[in-house]
Amino acid sequence: MAAVGAAVIDLAPPGAKQVAVGLFGTADKPAILLLVTLTVLLAGAGIGIWHRRSAADARIAIGLVVAAGVVASLRITSASLPLVAFAAVAQIGSAIGVLAWLGGRASASSASDSASSDPASSDPASSDPASASQASAGRRRFLMGAGALGITAVVGGVVGRVLVDGRANRVASGAGTGTPQASGQPGGGTVSMPSAIEPAGTPPPDASFAIDGITPLVVPNADFYRIDTALVTPSVDISTWRLKIHGMVDHEITLSFDELVQLPLIERYVTIACVSNEVGGRLVGNAKWTGVRLLDVLEMAGVQAGATQVVPRSVDGWTAGFPTAWLHDPAHPRDALIAVQMNGAPLPVEHGYPARLIVPGLYGYVSATKWLSDIELTTLDAFDAYWVPRGWAKEAPILTQSRIDVPGDGASLTAGAHAIAGVAWAPDRGIKTVEVAVDGGPWKPATLATALGKATWVQWKIAWDATPGQHIVEVRATDGNGDVQTAERTPPDPDGSRGHHRIAVSVS
Ligand SMILES: Nc1nc2c(c(=O)[nH]1)N[C@H]1C(S)=C(S)[C@@H](COP(=O)(O)O)O[C@H]1N2
Ligand SMILES: [Mo]
């Protein structure tokens, strides 16, 4: 099922923008799975009905559906052959079983059912009540049987999905416990990770406000937003994993995980964001990332003069792409990382275990490649990464945004003193000011917490004396360059949403 869903994602034509737009959202993976589920249910029902005419044809149809599932499964790098074979046999077996049962029911009722093939009797108004009820009983049995067939297919798909995902989690489980010094890898071998030469430490107390409901400065791994096209999370065996740097380089290099983490490790707090984040949305998060400087690794390979694009690729074939110039901006020295840890723990599987890219200032879809397998140096003209032919911008710096966390939109408050608070981000230009306006009134400056750096979001707060009635609260930020966040609303497509976050509250 998941495999068919993945194929649906892959095969979506570039013009199918809605599908592409949808895929960025967290709610959309369930949507795709639902779509596939409904399709399978319909196919099941169709085959069940068809089976009335020809049992042999129905069996062939089942074979074709299962074969399509197998072919799709083989596209998933983490699906094992025995698992796929098991799922296929289980599906064929249960489908044939249901068909046999259906066949039994059909022949048992065929004599009394024959009236239903008379067109006149299919019109309940003109038919004799007894034969009409017999016909509908037969129809009910067929629909039930067809439904059972569909449900069998769905259950088969869900079980397969759970098995594959469970496998992915087992592979990384020994690595997710937060002991970076020596984490046993059930996938093979033990990797000891040296400590960072430039640790980032814990954030100072004045970097956070103690306000109920404000987004934490550093988002715990379990709460971090997750976006990717992988319906089944890739599971990577760290002992055989390799990172290859190739393309327009003086000498191609290949690093094992051990070799990678022997290079100097540094730590940075970096806020990453999804281009599909709506104004006020939650597809953004801040974490401490530990990893190797991307530039260190690129220098080992020797980037050639004409290389204008960095194209990171994932083990599942997904690609990102950004200008090499982003790494060489004299006005903006920035450390892009090949990250191996998130908040002091090995990368969780969902966030790219064992290694991913973190590039300050760029939206995830052009940069933050999870389950990294290789990095190709090429030109901007020569290659368009995964989302570009699907209608998203080729170059995508994160736009300045601010969000009101408290009070919540639609909240009911009692009149009196309240804190309005939230976060604002403009990686990696930094945030200079945040302002709040109530009911279209004058912009008033909020108080900023101490920023961890230009690449991270910052918490803000302002005191509000709430008076009875309905109120609209609006926020805007000014980035480190002095550019004020635009009020003009745009949708996420194609290069990120613009506009001020606004909430409504009622005070009594
Ligand atoms: N391999 C892979 N990496 C990926 C993606 C993907 O689909 N596949 N999606 C990107 C997008 S669109 C975003 S916003 C970030 C999200 O990272 P997170 O899930 O760790 O928050 O991952 C990026 N890296
Ligand atoms: Mo994204």
Coordinates of C-alpha atoms and ligand atoms in Angstrom, one line a residue:
M1 CA 0.0 0.0 0.0
A2 CA 2.7 2.4 1.0
A3 CA 4.7 1.3 -2.0
V4 CA 1.8 2.1 -4.3
G5 CA 1.5 5.5 -2.5
A6 CA 5.2 6.2 -3.1
A7 CA 4.8 5.3 -6.8
V8 CA 1.9 7.8 -6.9
I9 CA 4.1 10.5 -5.5
D10 CA 6.9 9.7 -7.9
L11 CA 4.7 9.5 -10.9
A12 CA 2.8 12.6 -10.2
P13 CA 3.3 14.8 -13.3
P14 CA 5.1 18.1 -12.9
G15 CA 1.9 19.8 -13.8
A16 CA 0.0 18.2 -10.9
K17 CA 0.8 21.1 -8.7
Q18 CA -2.0 20.4 -6.2
V19 CA -0.5 17.0 -5.5
A20 CA 3.0 18.5 -5.2
V21 CA 1.7 21.3 -2.9
G22 CA -0.1 18.8 -0.8
L23 CA 2.9 16.6 -0.4
F24 CA 4.7 19.2 1.6
G25 CA 2.0 19.2 4.3
T26 CA 2.1 16.8 7.2
A27 CA -1.5 15.9 6.8
D28 CA -1.0 14.7 3.3
K29 CA 0.7 11.4 3.7
P30 CA -2.4 10.1 5.4
A31 CA -4.3 11.6 2.5
I32 CA -2.2 9.8 -0.1
L33 CA -2.6 6.5 1.9
L34 CA -6.3 7.1 2.1
L35 CA -6.4 7.7 -1.7
V36 CA -4.6 4.4 -2.3
T37 CA -6.7 2.6 0.3
L38 CA -9.9 3.8 -1.4
T39 CA -8.6 2.8 -4.8
V40 CA -7.7 -0.7 -3.5
L41 CA -11.1 -0.9 -1.9
L42 CA -12.8 0.0 -5.2
A43 CA -10.6 -2.4 -7.1
G44 CA -11.5 -5.1 -4.6
A45 CA -15.2 -4.4 -5.0
G46 CA -14.8 -4.4 -8.8
I47 CA -13.1 -7.7 -8.7
G48 CA -15.7 -9.1 -6.4
I49 CA -18.5 -8.1 -8.7
W50 CA -16.5 -9.2 -11.8
H51 CA -16.1 -12.6 -10.1
R52 CA -19.8 -13.2 -10.6
R53 CA -19.2 -13.3 -14.3
S54 CA -15.8 -15.1 -14.4
A55 CA -14.0 -16.5 -11.4
A56 CA -10.9 -17.2 -13.6
D57 CA -10.7 -13.6 -14.8
A58 CA -11.1 -12.3 -11.2
R59 CA -8.1 -14.4 -10.1
I60 CA -6.0 -13.0 -12.9
A61 CA -7.1 -9.5 -11.8
I62 CA -6.0 -10.2 -8.2
G63 CA -2.7 -11.5 -9.5
L64 CA -2.2 -8.2 -11.4
V65 CA -3.1 -6.0 -8.4
V66 CA -0.7 -7.9 -6.1
A67 CA 2.0 -7.8 -8.8
A68 CA 1.6 -4.1 -9.0
G69 CA 2.0 -3.9 -5.3
V70 CA 5.2 -6.0 -5.4
V71 CA 6.7 -3.9 -8.2
A72 CA 6.0 -0.8 -6.3
S73 CA 7.4 -2.3 -3.1
L74 CA 10.7 -3.0 -4.8
R75 CA 11.1 0.7 -5.4
I76 CA 11.4 1.2 -1.6
T77 CA 15.0 0.8 -0.6
S78 CA 14.1 -0.4 2.9
A79 CA 11.6 -3.1 1.9
S80 CA 13.2 -6.5 2.1
L81 CA 12.5 -9.2 -0.5
P82 CA 11.3 -11.8 2.0
L83 CA 8.9 -9.2 3.5
V84 CA 7.5 -8.3 0.1
A85 CA 7.2 -12.0 -0.9
F86 CA 5.4 -12.7 2.4
A87 CA 3.0 -9.8 1.9
A88 CA 2.3 -10.9 -1.6
V89 CA 1.6 -14.5 -0.7
A90 CA -0.6 -13.5 2.2
Q91 CA -2.6 -11.2 0.0
I92 CA -3.1 -13.7 -2.8
G93 CA -4.0 -16.4 -0.3
S94 CA -6.6 -14.3 1.5
A95 CA -8.0 -12.9 -1.7
I96 CA -8.5 -16.4 -3.2
G97 CA -10.0 -17.5 0.1
V98 CA -12.5 -14.7 0.0
L99 CA -13.3 -15.4 -3.6
A100 CA -13.9 -19.1 -2.9
W101 CA -16.2 -18.1 -0.1
L102 CA -17.9 -15.6 -2.4
G103 CA -18.3 -18.3 -5.0
G104 CA -20.0 -20.5 -2.4
R105 CA -22.5 -17.8 -1.4
A106 CA -23.1 -16.9 -5.1
S107 CA -24.1 -20.4 -6.2
A108 CA -26.2 -20.9 -3.0
S109 CA -28.3 -17.9 -3.9
S110 CA -28.1 -18.0 -7.7
A111 CA -31.4 -19.9 -8.1
S112 CA -33.5 -17.4 -6.1
D113 CA -31.3 -14.5 -7.5
S114 CA -32.1 -15.2 -11.2
A115 CA -35.0 -12.8 -11.1
S116 CA -32.5 -9.9 -10.6
S117 CA -31.2 -10.3 -14.1
D118 CA -34.6 -9.3 -15.4
P119 CA -34.3 -5.6 -16.0
A120 CA -37.9 -5.0 -14.9
S121 CA -37.4 -6.5 -11.5
S122 CA -34.4 -4.3 -10.9
D123 CA -36.9 -1.4 -10.7
P124 CA -38.3 -1.9 -7.2
A125 CA -41.4 0.1 -8.0
S126 CA -42.6 -2.2 -10.7
S127 CA -41.6 -5.6 -9.2
D128 CA -43.2 -8.1 -7.0
P129 CA -42.0 -7.4 -3.4
A130 CA -40.8 -10.9 -2.7
S131 CA -38.5 -11.3 -5.6
A132 CA -37.2 -7.7 -5.2
S133 CA -36.2 -8.5 -1.6
Q134 CA -34.5 -11.8 -2.7
A135 CA -32.6 -9.9 -5.4
S136 CA -31.4 -7.3 -3.0
A137 CA -30.4 -9.9 -0.5
G138 CA -28.2 -11.4 -3.2
R139 CA -26.8 -8.0 -4.1
R140 CA -26.1 -7.4 -0.4
R141 CA -24.1 -10.6 -0.1
F142 CA -22.1 -9.7 -3.2
L143 CA -21.3 -6.2 -1.9
M144 CA -20.4 -7.6 1.5
G145 CA -18.1 -10.1 -0.1
A146 CA -16.6 -7.5 -2.3
G147 CA -16.1 -5.3 0.7
A148 CA -14.4 -8.1 2.6
L149 CA -12.0 -8.6 -0.4
G150 CA -11.2 -4.9 -0.3
I151 CA -10.7 -4.9 3.5
T152 CA -8.4 -7.9 3.1
A153 CA -6.2 -6.0 0.7
V154 CA -6.2 -2.9 3.0
V155 CA -5.3 -5.0 6.1
G156 CA -2.5 -6.7 4.0
G157 CA -1.2 -3.3 3.1
V158 CA -1.3 -2.0 6.6
V159 CA 0.4 -5.1 8.1
G160 CA 3.1 -4.8 5.4
R161 CA 3.6 -1.2 6.2
V162 CA 3.9 -1.8 9.9
L163 CA 6.5 -4.6 9.3
V164 CA 8.6 -2.4 7.1
D165 CA 8.5 0.6 9.4
G166 CA 9.2 -1.6 12.4
R167 CA 12.3 -2.8 10.6
A168 CA 13.4 0.8 9.9
N169 CA 13.0 1.7 13.6
R170 CA 14.9 -1.4 14.8
V171 CA 17.9 -0.5 12.6
A172 CA 18.3 2.8 14.2
S173 CA 16.9 2.2 17.7
G174 CA 20.3 1.5 19.3
A175 CA 21.4 4.8 18.0
G176 CA 18.6 7.0 19.3
T177 CA 19.3 6.9 23.0
G178 CA 21.4 10.0 23.3
T179 CA 24.8 8.4 24.1
P180 CA 26.8 9.8 21.3
Q181 CA 30.1 8.6 22.7
A182 CA 29.6 4.9 21.9
S183 CA 26.4 3.9 20.4
G184 CA 26.0 0.3 19.5
Q185 CA 24.5 -0.2 16.0
P186 CA 22.4 -3.3 15.6
G187 CA 22.7 -2.8 11.9
G188 CA 26.3 -3.8 12.2
G189 CA 29.5 -2.5 13.9
T190 CA 29.9 0.0 16.7
V191 CA 30.5 3.6 15.9
S192 CA 32.2 5.8 18.5
M193 CA 31.6 9.4 17.9
P194 CA 34.2 11.9 19.1
S195 CA 32.9 15.0 20.8
A196 CA 32.6 18.3 19.0
I197 CA 35.6 20.6 18.9
E198 CA 33.2 23.5 18.9
P199 CA 30.4 22.6 21.3
A200 CA 27.3 24.9 21.3
G201 CA 26.5 24.4 24.9
T202 CA 23.1 24.8 26.5
P203 CA 21.3 28.1 25.7
P204 CA 21.6 30.9 28.3
P205 CA 18.6 31.4 30.6
D206 CA 17.8 34.7 29.0
A207 CA 17.3 33.1 25.6
S208 CA 13.9 31.8 26.7
F209 CA 10.8 33.4 28.3
A210 CA 8.9 31.5 31.0
I211 CA 5.5 31.9 29.3
D212 CA 2.9 29.1 29.2
G213 CA 2.3 28.0 25.6
I214 CA 5.3 29.7 23.9
T215 CA 7.2 27.5 21.5
P216 CA 10.3 26.2 23.2
L217 CA 13.5 27.8 22.0
V218 CA 14.9 24.3 21.2
V219 CA 12.3 21.8 20.0
P220 CA 12.7 18.3 21.4
N221 CA 13.3 15.7 18.7
A222 CA 10.0 13.9 19.3
D223 CA 8.1 17.2 18.7
F224 CA 10.0 18.4 15.7
Y225 CA 8.0 18.8 12.5
R226 CA 8.6 16.2 9.9
I227 CA 8.3 16.6 6.1
D228 CA 9.5 14.3 3.3
T229 CA 8.2 12.3 0.4
A230 CA 9.2 9.0 2.0
L231 CA 6.0 7.0 2.8
V232 CA 8.2 4.4 4.3
T233 CA 11.1 5.8 6.3
P234 CA 14.4 4.7 4.7
S235 CA 16.4 2.4 7.1
V236 CA 20.2 2.7 6.6
D237 CA 22.7 0.2 7.8
I238 CA 25.5 2.4 9.2
S239 CA 28.2 -0.2 8.6
T240 CA 27.7 -0.2 4.9
W241 CA 26.6 3.4 4.5
R242 CA 28.9 5.6 2.4
L243 CA 28.9 9.3 1.6
K244 CA 30.2 10.0 -1.9
I245 CA 31.3 13.4 -3.2
H246 CA 31.5 13.5 -6.9
G247 CA 30.8 15.5 -10.1
M248 CA 32.8 18.6 -10.7
V249 CA 35.5 17.8 -8.2
D250 CA 39.3 17.2 -8.6
H251 CA 39.0 13.8 -7.0
E252 CA 35.9 11.9 -6.0
I253 CA 35.9 10.8 -2.4
T254 CA 33.9 8.2 -0.5
L255 CA 33.6 8.3 3.3
S256 CA 32.3 5.7 5.7
F257 CA 30.4 6.9 8.7
D258 CA 33.5 6.3 10.9
E259 CA 35.7 8.3 8.5
L260 CA 33.1 11.1 8.4
V261 CA 32.8 11.6 12.2
Q262 CA 36.6 11.5 12.6
L263 CA 36.6 14.9 10.8
P264 CA 36.2 17.9 13.1
L265 CA 32.7 18.0 14.5
I266 CA 31.1 21.3 15.3
E267 CA 27.7 22.3 16.8
R268 CA 25.3 24.9 15.7
Y269 CA 21.8 25.9 16.7
V270 CA 19.9 26.3 13.3
T271 CA 16.2 26.9 12.6
I272 CA 15.0 25.0 9.6
A273 CA 11.7 25.7 7.9
C274 CA 9.5 24.2 5.2
V275 CA 8.6 26.3 2.2
S276 CA 5.0 25.0 2.6
N277 CA 4.6 26.6 6.0
E278 CA 1.6 28.8 6.0
V279 CA 1.6 32.1 7.8
G280 CA 1.3 31.2 11.5
G281 CA 2.1 27.5 10.6
R282 CA 4.2 25.0 12.6
L283 CA 6.4 23.5 9.8
V284 CA 9.5 25.2 11.3
G285 CA 11.7 24.2 14.2
N286 CA 15.0 24.9 16.0
A287 CA 17.5 22.3 17.1
K288 CA 21.1 21.9 18.0
W289 CA 22.9 20.1 15.1
T290 CA 26.2 18.4 15.4
G291 CA 28.2 17.6 12.3
V292 CA 31.0 18.1 10.0
R293 CA 31.4 21.4 8.1
L294 CA 30.2 20.7 4.5
L295 CA 33.0 23.0 3.3
D296 CA 35.6 20.8 5.0
V297 CA 34.4 17.8 3.0
L298 CA 34.0 19.7 -0.2
E299 CA 37.6 21.0 0.1
M300 CA 38.8 17.4 0.5
A301 CA 37.3 16.6 -2.9
G302 CA 38.4 19.9 -4.4
V303 CA 35.5 21.8 -6.0
Q304 CA 36.2 22.8 -9.6
A305 CA 35.9 26.5 -10.6
G306 CA 32.8 26.1 -12.8
A307 CA 30.7 24.2 -10.2
T308 CA 27.8 26.5 -9.4
Q309 CA 25.4 24.0 -7.8
V310 CA 25.6 21.6 -4.8
V311 CA 23.2 18.6 -5.4
P312 CA 22.8 16.4 -2.3
R313 CA 21.0 13.1 -2.9
S314 CA 19.2 10.8 -0.4
V315 CA 19.4 7.0 -0.3
D316 CA 15.9 6.9 -1.8
G317 CA 16.9 9.1 -4.7
W318 CA 15.3 12.3 -3.6
T319 CA 17.4 15.4 -4.4
A320 CA 17.9 19.0 -3.3
G321 CA 20.0 21.7 -4.9
F322 CA 21.4 25.1 -4.0
P323 CA 24.1 27.5 -5.3
T324 CA 27.7 26.8 -4.2
A325 CA 27.8 30.6 -3.8
W326 CA 25.5 30.2 -0.7
L327 CA 28.6 28.6 1.0
H328 CA 31.0 31.3 0.0
D329 CA 29.2 34.6 0.9
P330 CA 31.9 36.9 2.4
A331 CA 29.2 39.1 3.9
H332 CA 27.5 36.0 5.4
P333 CA 29.9 33.4 6.6
R334 CA 27.7 30.4 7.3
D335 CA 28.5 26.8 8.4
A336 CA 26.5 24.3 6.4
L337 CA 26.7 21.0 8.2
I338 CA 26.6 17.3 7.3
A339 CA 24.7 16.7 10.6
V340 CA 24.9 13.4 12.5
Q341 CA 23.3 14.5 15.7
M342 CA 20.1 16.4 16.6
N343 CA 19.9 17.9 20.1
G344 CA 22.8 15.7 21.3
A345 CA 21.4 12.4 20.1
P346 CA 22.1 10.5 16.9
L347 CA 19.7 11.7 14.2
P348 CA 16.3 10.0 14.7
V349 CA 15.3 7.8 11.6
E350 CA 12.5 10.3 10.7
H351 CA 15.0 13.1 10.6
G352 CA 17.6 11.5 8.4
Y353 CA 19.7 8.9 10.2
P354 CA 22.6 8.5 9.9
A355 CA 23.4 11.9 8.2
R356 CA 21.6 14.9 6.7
L357 CA 22.4 18.3 5.5
I358 CA 21.6 21.5 7.5
V359 CA 22.2 24.7 5.5
P360 CA 21.4 27.9 7.4
G361 CA 19.0 30.2 5.6
L362 CA 17.6 27.8 3.0
Y363 CA 14.2 26.1 3.0
G364 CA 14.4 22.3 3.5
Y365 CA 13.4 21.3 0.0
V366 CA 16.4 22.9 -1.6
S367 CA 18.9 21.9 1.1
A368 CA 18.1 19.8 4.2
T369 CA 18.6 16.4 2.6
K370 CA 17.9 13.5 5.0
W371 CA 19.3 10.0 4.7
L372 CA 22.1 11.6 2.7
S373 CA 24.0 9.3 0.3
D374 CA 25.9 11.6 -2.0
I375 CA 26.7 15.1 -2.9
E376 CA 27.3 16.0 -6.5
L377 CA 28.9 19.2 -7.7
T378 CA 27.4 20.4 -11.0
T379 CA 26.1 23.6 -12.5
L380 CA 22.8 25.4 -11.8
D381 CA 21.8 24.9 -15.5
A382 CA 22.6 21.2 -15.6
F383 CA 20.2 19.9 -13.0
D384 CA 16.9 20.7 -11.4
A385 CA 16.3 19.0 -8.0
Y386 CA 13.2 17.0 -7.0
W387 CA 10.7 19.8 -6.4
V388 CA 11.9 22.3 -9.0
P389 CA 10.2 20.6 -12.1
R390 CA 7.1 20.3 -9.8
G391 CA 6.8 24.0 -9.8
W392 CA 8.7 25.2 -6.8
A393 CA 11.4 27.9 -6.9
K394 CA 14.9 26.9 -7.8
E395 CA 16.5 29.2 -5.3
A396 CA 14.7 29.4 -1.9
P397 CA 16.1 31.5 1.0
I398 CA 13.8 31.3 4.1
L399 CA 11.6 34.4 4.2
T400 CA 11.2 36.5 7.4
Q401 CA 8.3 35.3 9.5
S402 CA 6.8 35.8 13.0
R403 CA 4.2 33.9 14.8
I404 CA 1.9 34.5 17.8
D405 CA 1.9 31.4 20.1
V406 CA 0.0 33.0 23.0
P407 CA -2.8 33.6 23.2
G408 CA -4.1 31.0 20.8
D409 CA -6.2 32.0 17.8
G410 CA -9.8 32.2 19.0
A411 CA -8.9 32.2 22.7
S412 CA -11.3 33.7 25.3
L413 CA -9.6 35.8 27.9
T414 CA -10.7 37.7 31.0
A415 CA -10.1 41.4 30.9
G416 CA -6.7 42.6 32.3
A417 CA -3.0 41.9 32.0
H418 CA -1.9 39.3 29.5
A419 CA 1.3 38.4 27.7
I420 CA 1.3 38.2 24.0
A421 CA 4.3 36.1 22.9
G422 CA 5.7 33.9 20.1
V423 CA 8.7 33.3 17.9
A424 CA 10.2 35.1 14.9
W425 CA 12.8 33.9 12.4
A426 CA 14.8 35.1 9.5
P427 CA 17.7 32.6 9.1
D428 CA 20.4 33.5 8.7
R429 CA 19.9 37.3 8.6
G430 CA 18.7 37.3 12.2
I431 CA 15.8 39.2 13.8
K432 CA 16.3 42.9 14.7
T433 CA 12.8 43.8 16.0
V434 CA 9.4 42.4 16.5
E435 CA 6.3 44.6 16.7
V436 CA 2.7 43.9 17.6
A437 CA -0.5 45.9 16.7
V438 CA -3.9 45.4 18.3
D439 CA -7.0 46.2 16.3
G440 CA -5.0 47.9 13.6
G441 CA -3.5 50.3 16.1
P442 CA 0.1 51.5 16.2
W443 CA 2.9 49.0 16.0
K444 CA 4.5 48.6 19.4
P445 CA 7.9 47.0 20.0
A446 CA 8.0 43.6 21.6
T447 CA 10.8 42.5 24.0
L448 CA 13.2 40.0 22.4
A449 CA 14.9 37.2 24.3
T450 CA 18.6 36.9 23.7
A451 CA 19.1 35.3 20.2
L452 CA 21.2 32.2 20.0
G453 CA 22.5 33.5 16.7
K454 CA 21.4 34.8 13.3
A455 CA 20.5 31.3 12.1
T456 CA 17.9 30.7 14.8
W457 CA 14.5 32.0 15.7
V458 CA 14.0 34.2 18.7
Q459 CA 11.3 34.4 21.3
W460 CA 9.4 37.7 21.7
K461 CA 6.8 39.0 24.2
I462 CA 4.7 42.1 24.9
A463 CA 2.4 43.0 27.8
W464 CA -1.2 43.7 26.9
D465 CA -4.0 45.2 29.0
A466 CA -6.9 43.4 27.4
T467 CA -10.3 45.3 27.4
P468 CA -13.6 43.5 27.0
G469 CA -14.7 42.8 23.4
Q470 CA -13.3 41.2 20.2
H471 CA -9.7 42.0 19.3
I472 CA -7.4 41.3 16.4
V473 CA -3.7 40.9 17.3
E474 CA -1.1 41.1 14.5
V475 CA 2.7 40.7 14.5
R476 CA 5.5 41.6 12.2
A477 CA 9.3 41.2 12.3
T478 CA 12.2 43.1 10.9
D479 CA 15.3 41.1 9.9
G480 CA 18.9 41.8 10.6
N481 CA 19.2 43.7 7.3
G482 CA 16.5 46.1 8.4
D483 CA 13.9 44.7 6.0
V484 CA 10.4 44.7 7.4
Q485 CA 8.3 41.6 7.0
T486 CA 5.8 42.3 4.2
A487 CA 2.0 42.5 5.0
E488 CA 1.1 41.3 1.5
R489 CA -0.1 37.7 1.7
T490 CA 1.2 35.1 -0.7
P491 CA 0.6 31.4 -0.7
P492 CA 3.6 29.0 0.0
D493 CA 3.8 28.1 -3.7
P494 CA 6.4 28.8 -5.3
D495 CA 8.9 30.3 -2.8
G496 CA 7.3 30.5 0.6
S497 CA 4.3 32.3 2.2
R498 CA 4.4 36.0 3.0
G499 CA 2.2 38.1 5.2
H500 CA 1.6 38.9 8.9
H501 CA 0.2 36.4 11.4
R502 CA -3.0 37.6 12.9
I503 CA -5.2 36.1 15.6
A504 CA -8.7 36.9 16.9
V505 CA -9.4 36.8 20.7
S506 CA -12.5 37.6 22.7
V507 CA -12.1 39.3 26.1
S508 CA -14.8 39.4 28.7
Ligands
LIG1 N1 15.5 12.6 1.7 C1 14.7 13.6 1.9 N2 15.2 14.7 2.6 C2 14.3 15.7 2.8 C3 13.0 15.8 2.2 C4 12.6 14.6 1.5 O1 11.5 14.6 1.0 N3 13.5 13.6 1.4 N4 12.2 16.9 2.4 C5 12.8 18.1 2.8 C6 11.9 19.1 3.3 S1 10.7 19.7 2.1 C7 12.0 19.6 4.5 S2 11.0 21.0 5.0 C8 12.9 19.1 5.5 C9 12.2 18.7 6.8 O2 13.1 18.1 7.7 P1 12.6 17.4 9.0 O3 11.6 16.4 8.6 O4 13.7 16.9 9.7 O5 11.9 18.5 9.8 O6 13.6 17.9 5.0 C10 14.0 18.0 3.7 N5 14.8 16.8 3.5
MO2 MO 9.7 21.4 3.1

